């Protein structure tokens, strides 16, 4: 197992395959384990890089997560890419990892070539989610499927990881309220936004949620495209895995 030192903490990473670097960023309460199957499907064309953000998976655990979680995780990624001398990197971010990917591209555009941002809520927290996140997370800790996911992603101590993440989400909405520090007009790399029209987190709000939010963001960026899957749950890249791989590879090849 390989580790990268960041502010006296160890961040776990793994590299698979050869070719153009492709960094895959996991979402909240997850870890790089979520990519164990799909990463192989890219490894014939790319050098796939997987990392566990601090506090997750095989990386060092934290007493608490920072309120500006997705920006802090972007700083971890930027430091990692610079230390490893990675340039012209393609990035795929899933859910919260998509927020991190966009932050990386905004803060260090010289490191990134293209971004696929999958199944994320937009520029600001989704109030319908944050309003109920504490109660929903408590319930999830007693749901067998959710517990199985948490245990698979985090191993021992998974409950503390979930609690840390929940608290960070609550604090972020109260103290910060936006995911990105820079205006989207400064976003330089090419970007593809993906999602499922049946995403359980946003489908109850509006069946056209992603179409509207992504459309507004792409207008501000001034370039980029979106692809919305008709079926599948959250995140779309996992529930539509084969089609997502095909679409993303075509995007990277352009």
Coordinates of C-alpha atoms in Angstrom, one line a residue:
X1 CA 0.0 0.0 0.0
X2 CA 1.2 3.5 -0.9
X3 CA 0.8 6.6 1.1
X4 CA 1.3 10.3 0.5
X5 CA 2.0 12.6 3.5
X6 CA -0.2 15.7 3.7
X7 CA 0.1 18.0 6.8
X8 CA 1.5 15.2 8.9
X9 CA -1.3 12.8 7.9
X10 CA -1.1 9.8 5.5
X11 CA -3.3 9.7 2.5
X12 CA -3.7 6.3 0.9
X13 CA -3.4 6.0 -2.9
X14 CA -3.2 3.3 -5.5
X15 CA -2.2 3.4 -9.2
X16 CA -3.5 0.9 -11.8
X17 CA -2.5 0.5 -15.5
X18 CA -0.5 2.7 -17.8
X19 CA -1.1 5.7 -20.0
X20 CA -2.7 9.1 -19.4
X21 CA -3.4 9.7 -15.7
X22 CA -7.0 9.4 -14.7
X23 CA -7.8 10.3 -11.1
X24 CA -11.0 9.0 -9.6
X25 CA -12.5 10.8 -6.6
X26 CA -15.0 9.2 -4.2
X27 CA -18.0 10.7 -2.6
X28 CA -19.1 11.3 1.0
X29 CA -19.0 8.4 3.4
X30 CA -17.3 6.4 0.6
X31 CA -13.7 5.5 -0.2
X32 CA -11.7 4.4 -3.3
X33 CA -13.2 0.9 -2.7
X34 CA -16.3 2.1 -4.6
X35 CA -14.2 2.2 -7.7
X36 CA -12.6 -1.3 -7.4
X37 CA -14.7 -2.7 -10.2
X38 CA -15.0 0.2 -12.6
X39 CA -11.4 1.3 -12.3
X40 CA -10.3 -1.9 -14.1
X41 CA -12.4 -0.9 -17.1
X42 CA -10.2 2.2 -17.6
X43 CA -6.8 0.6 -16.8
X44 CA -6.2 -0.6 -20.4
X45 CA -6.2 3.1 -21.6
X46 CA -5.3 5.1 -18.5
X47 CA -3.1 5.1 -15.5
X48 CA -5.9 5.1 -13.0
X49 CA -5.2 6.8 -9.7
X50 CA -7.4 6.1 -6.7
X51 CA -7.1 8.0 -3.3
X52 CA -8.9 7.9 0.0
X53 CA -9.5 11.4 1.3
X54 CA -8.3 12.0 4.8
X55 CA -10.6 10.5 7.3
X56 CA -11.8 7.8 4.9
X57 CA -10.9 4.3 3.9
X58 CA -7.2 3.4 4.4
X59 CA -6.1 7.1 5.0
X60 CA -5.5 8.4 8.5
X61 CA -8.7 9.0 10.4
X62 CA -9.5 12.5 11.7
X63 CA -11.1 13.6 15.0
X64 CA -13.5 15.8 12.9
X65 CA -13.9 16.9 9.3
X66 CA -13.4 20.5 8.2
X67 CA -16.6 22.5 7.5
X68 CA -15.2 23.4 4.1
X69 CA -14.9 19.7 3.4
X70 CA -14.9 19.6 -0.4
X71 CA -12.5 22.5 -0.8
X72 CA -10.1 20.9 1.8
X73 CA -10.2 17.6 -0.1
X74 CA -9.4 19.5 -3.3
X75 CA -6.3 20.8 -1.5
X76 CA -5.3 17.3 -0.6
X77 CA -5.6 16.3 -4.3
X78 CA -3.7 19.3 -5.6
X79 CA -0.8 18.6 -3.1
X80 CA -0.8 15.0 -4.2
X81 CA -0.7 15.7 -7.9
X82 CA 2.1 18.2 -7.4
X83 CA 4.2 15.9 -5.2
X84 CA 3.8 13.1 -7.7
X85 CA 4.5 15.5 -10.6
X86 CA 1.3 14.6 -12.4
X87 CA 0.2 16.9 -15.1
X88 CA -2.5 16.8 -17.8
X89 CA -4.7 14.7 -15.6
X90 CA -8.2 13.6 -16.4
X91 CA -10.5 13.5 -13.4
X92 CA -13.7 11.7 -12.6
X93 CA -15.5 12.7 -9.5
X94 CA -18.6 11.0 -8.0
X95 CA -21.2 12.9 -6.0
X96 CA -19.1 14.8 -3.3
X97 CA -16.0 13.8 -5.3
X98 CA -17.5 15.8 -8.3
X99 CA -17.5 18.9 -6.1
X100 CA -13.8 18.1 -5.2
X101 CA -13.0 17.6 -8.9
X102 CA -14.5 21.0 -9.9
X103 CA -12.6 22.7 -7.0
X104 CA -9.3 21.1 -8.2
X105 CA -9.9 22.4 -11.7
X106 CA -10.8 25.9 -10.4
X107 CA -7.8 26.1 -8.1
X108 CA -5.1 24.4 -10.2
X109 CA -6.3 24.4 -13.8
X110 CA -2.7 23.8 -15.0
X111 CA -2.9 20.2 -13.6
X112 CA -6.2 19.1 -15.2
X113 CA -7.2 18.4 -18.8
X114 CA -10.7 17.2 -18.5
X115 CA -13.3 16.6 -15.8
X116 CA -16.3 14.3 -15.5
X117 CA -18.5 15.5 -12.7
X118 CA -21.1 12.9 -11.9
X119 CA -24.3 13.1 -9.7
X120 CA -23.6 16.2 -7.7
X121 CA -26.1 18.9 -6.4
X122 CA -24.7 22.0 -8.0
X123 CA -23.0 25.2 -6.6
X124 CA -24.7 25.3 -3.2
X125 CA -26.0 22.7 -0.7
X126 CA -29.3 21.1 -1.4
X127 CA -31.5 22.3 1.5
X128 CA -33.9 19.4 1.1
X129 CA -31.0 17.1 1.8
X130 CA -29.2 19.1 4.5
X131 CA -32.4 19.7 6.5
X132 CA -32.9 16.0 7.1
X133 CA -29.3 14.7 6.9
X134 CA -28.9 14.2 10.7
X135 CA -32.1 12.1 11.0
X136 CA -31.5 10.3 7.7
X137 CA -28.0 9.4 8.6
X138 CA -29.1 8.0 12.0
X139 CA -31.7 5.9 10.3
X140 CA -29.1 4.7 7.7
X141 CA -26.9 3.4 10.5
X142 CA -29.6 0.9 11.3
X143 CA -30.3 -0.1 7.7
X144 CA -28.6 -3.3 6.8
X145 CA -27.8 -2.3 3.2
X146 CA -26.4 1.1 4.3
X147 CA -24.4 -0.5 7.1
X148 CA -22.9 -3.0 4.6
X149 CA -21.9 -0.1 2.4
X150 CA -20.3 1.9 5.2
X151 CA -18.4 -1.1 6.5
X152 CA -17.2 -2.0 3.0
X153 CA -16.0 1.5 2.4
X154 CA -14.5 2.3 5.8
X155 CA -13.9 -0.9 7.7
X156 CA -13.7 -0.6 11.5
X157 CA -14.9 2.7 12.9
X158 CA -17.2 3.4 10.0
X159 CA -19.8 4.9 12.3
X160 CA -17.4 7.7 13.4
X161 CA -16.7 8.5 9.7
X162 CA -20.4 8.8 9.0
X163 CA -20.9 11.0 12.0
X164 CA -18.0 13.2 11.0
X165 CA -19.3 13.6 7.5
X166 CA -22.8 14.4 8.7
X167 CA -21.5 17.1 11.1
X168 CA -19.4 18.6 8.2
X169 CA -22.4 18.8 6.0
X170 CA -24.4 20.6 8.7
X171 CA -21.6 23.0 9.5
X172 CA -20.8 23.7 5.8
X173 CA -24.4 24.9 5.2
X174 CA -24.4 27.2 8.3
X175 CA -20.8 28.5 8.0
X176 CA -20.0 28.5 4.3
X177 CA -23.0 27.8 2.1
X178 CA -21.2 27.3 -1.3
X179 CA -19.0 24.6 -2.7
X180 CA -16.6 26.6 -4.8
X181 CA -14.3 29.5 -3.8
X182 CA -13.9 30.8 -7.4
X183 CA -16.4 31.9 -9.9
X184 CA -17.3 29.2 -12.5
X185 CA -16.3 31.6 -15.3
X186 CA -12.7 30.8 -14.3
X187 CA -13.2 27.1 -15.0
X188 CA -10.8 26.2 -17.8
X189 CA -10.7 22.4 -18.5
X190 CA -13.3 20.7 -20.6
X191 CA -16.1 19.3 -18.5
X192 CA -18.8 16.6 -18.8
X193 CA -21.6 16.6 -16.2
X194 CA -23.5 13.3 -15.8
X195 CA -26.4 12.2 -13.7
X196 CA -29.5 10.0 -13.6
X197 CA -33.0 11.3 -14.0
X198 CA -34.0 8.8 -11.4
X199 CA -31.4 9.8 -8.8
X200 CA -33.1 9.3 -5.5
X201 CA -31.5 12.4 -3.9
X202 CA -32.9 14.9 -6.4
X203 CA -35.7 13.1 -8.2
X204 CA -38.2 14.0 -5.5
X205 CA -37.4 17.6 -5.9
X206 CA -37.8 17.7 -9.7
X207 CA -37.4 15.2 -12.5
X208 CA -35.4 17.9 -14.4
X209 CA -33.2 18.9 -11.5
X210 CA -29.9 18.0 -13.1
X211 CA -30.9 19.4 -16.5
X212 CA -31.7 22.8 -14.8
X213 CA -28.7 22.9 -12.4
X214 CA -26.1 21.6 -14.8
X215 CA -27.5 23.8 -17.6
X216 CA -27.0 26.9 -15.4
X217 CA -23.5 25.9 -14.4
X218 CA -22.4 25.2 -18.0
X219 CA -23.8 28.6 -19.0
X220 CA -21.5 30.2 -16.4
X221 CA -18.5 28.1 -17.3
X222 CA -19.1 28.9 -21.0
X223 CA -18.3 25.4 -22.3
X224 CA -18.8 21.8 -21.6
X225 CA -21.7 19.2 -22.0
X226 CA -24.0 17.1 -20.0
X227 CA -25.3 13.5 -20.3
X228 CA -28.3 12.4 -18.3
X229 CA -29.2 8.7 -18.0
X230 CA -32.9 7.8 -18.2
X231 CA -32.6 5.2 -15.5
X232 CA -30.4 4.3 -12.5
X233 CA -29.8 5.5 -9.0
X234 CA -27.2 7.5 -7.2
X235 CA -24.5 7.9 -8.4
X236 CA -25.2 7.4 -12.1
X237 CA -21.7 6.3 -12.9
X238 CA -22.1 3.2 -10.8
X239 CA -25.8 2.4 -11.7
X240 CA -25.0 2.9 -15.4
X241 CA -21.5 1.6 -15.3
X242 CA -20.9 0.2 -18.8
X243 CA -22.5 3.1 -20.6
X244 CA -20.8 5.6 -18.3
X245 CA -17.4 4.1 -19.1
X246 CA -18.1 4.2 -22.8
X247 CA -19.3 7.8 -22.7
X248 CA -16.5 9.0 -20.5
X249 CA -13.8 7.3 -22.6
X250 CA -15.2 9.0 -25.7
X251 CA -15.2 12.3 -23.9
X252 CA -11.5 11.9 -22.9
X253 CA -10.6 10.9 -26.4
X254 CA -12.0 14.0 -28.1

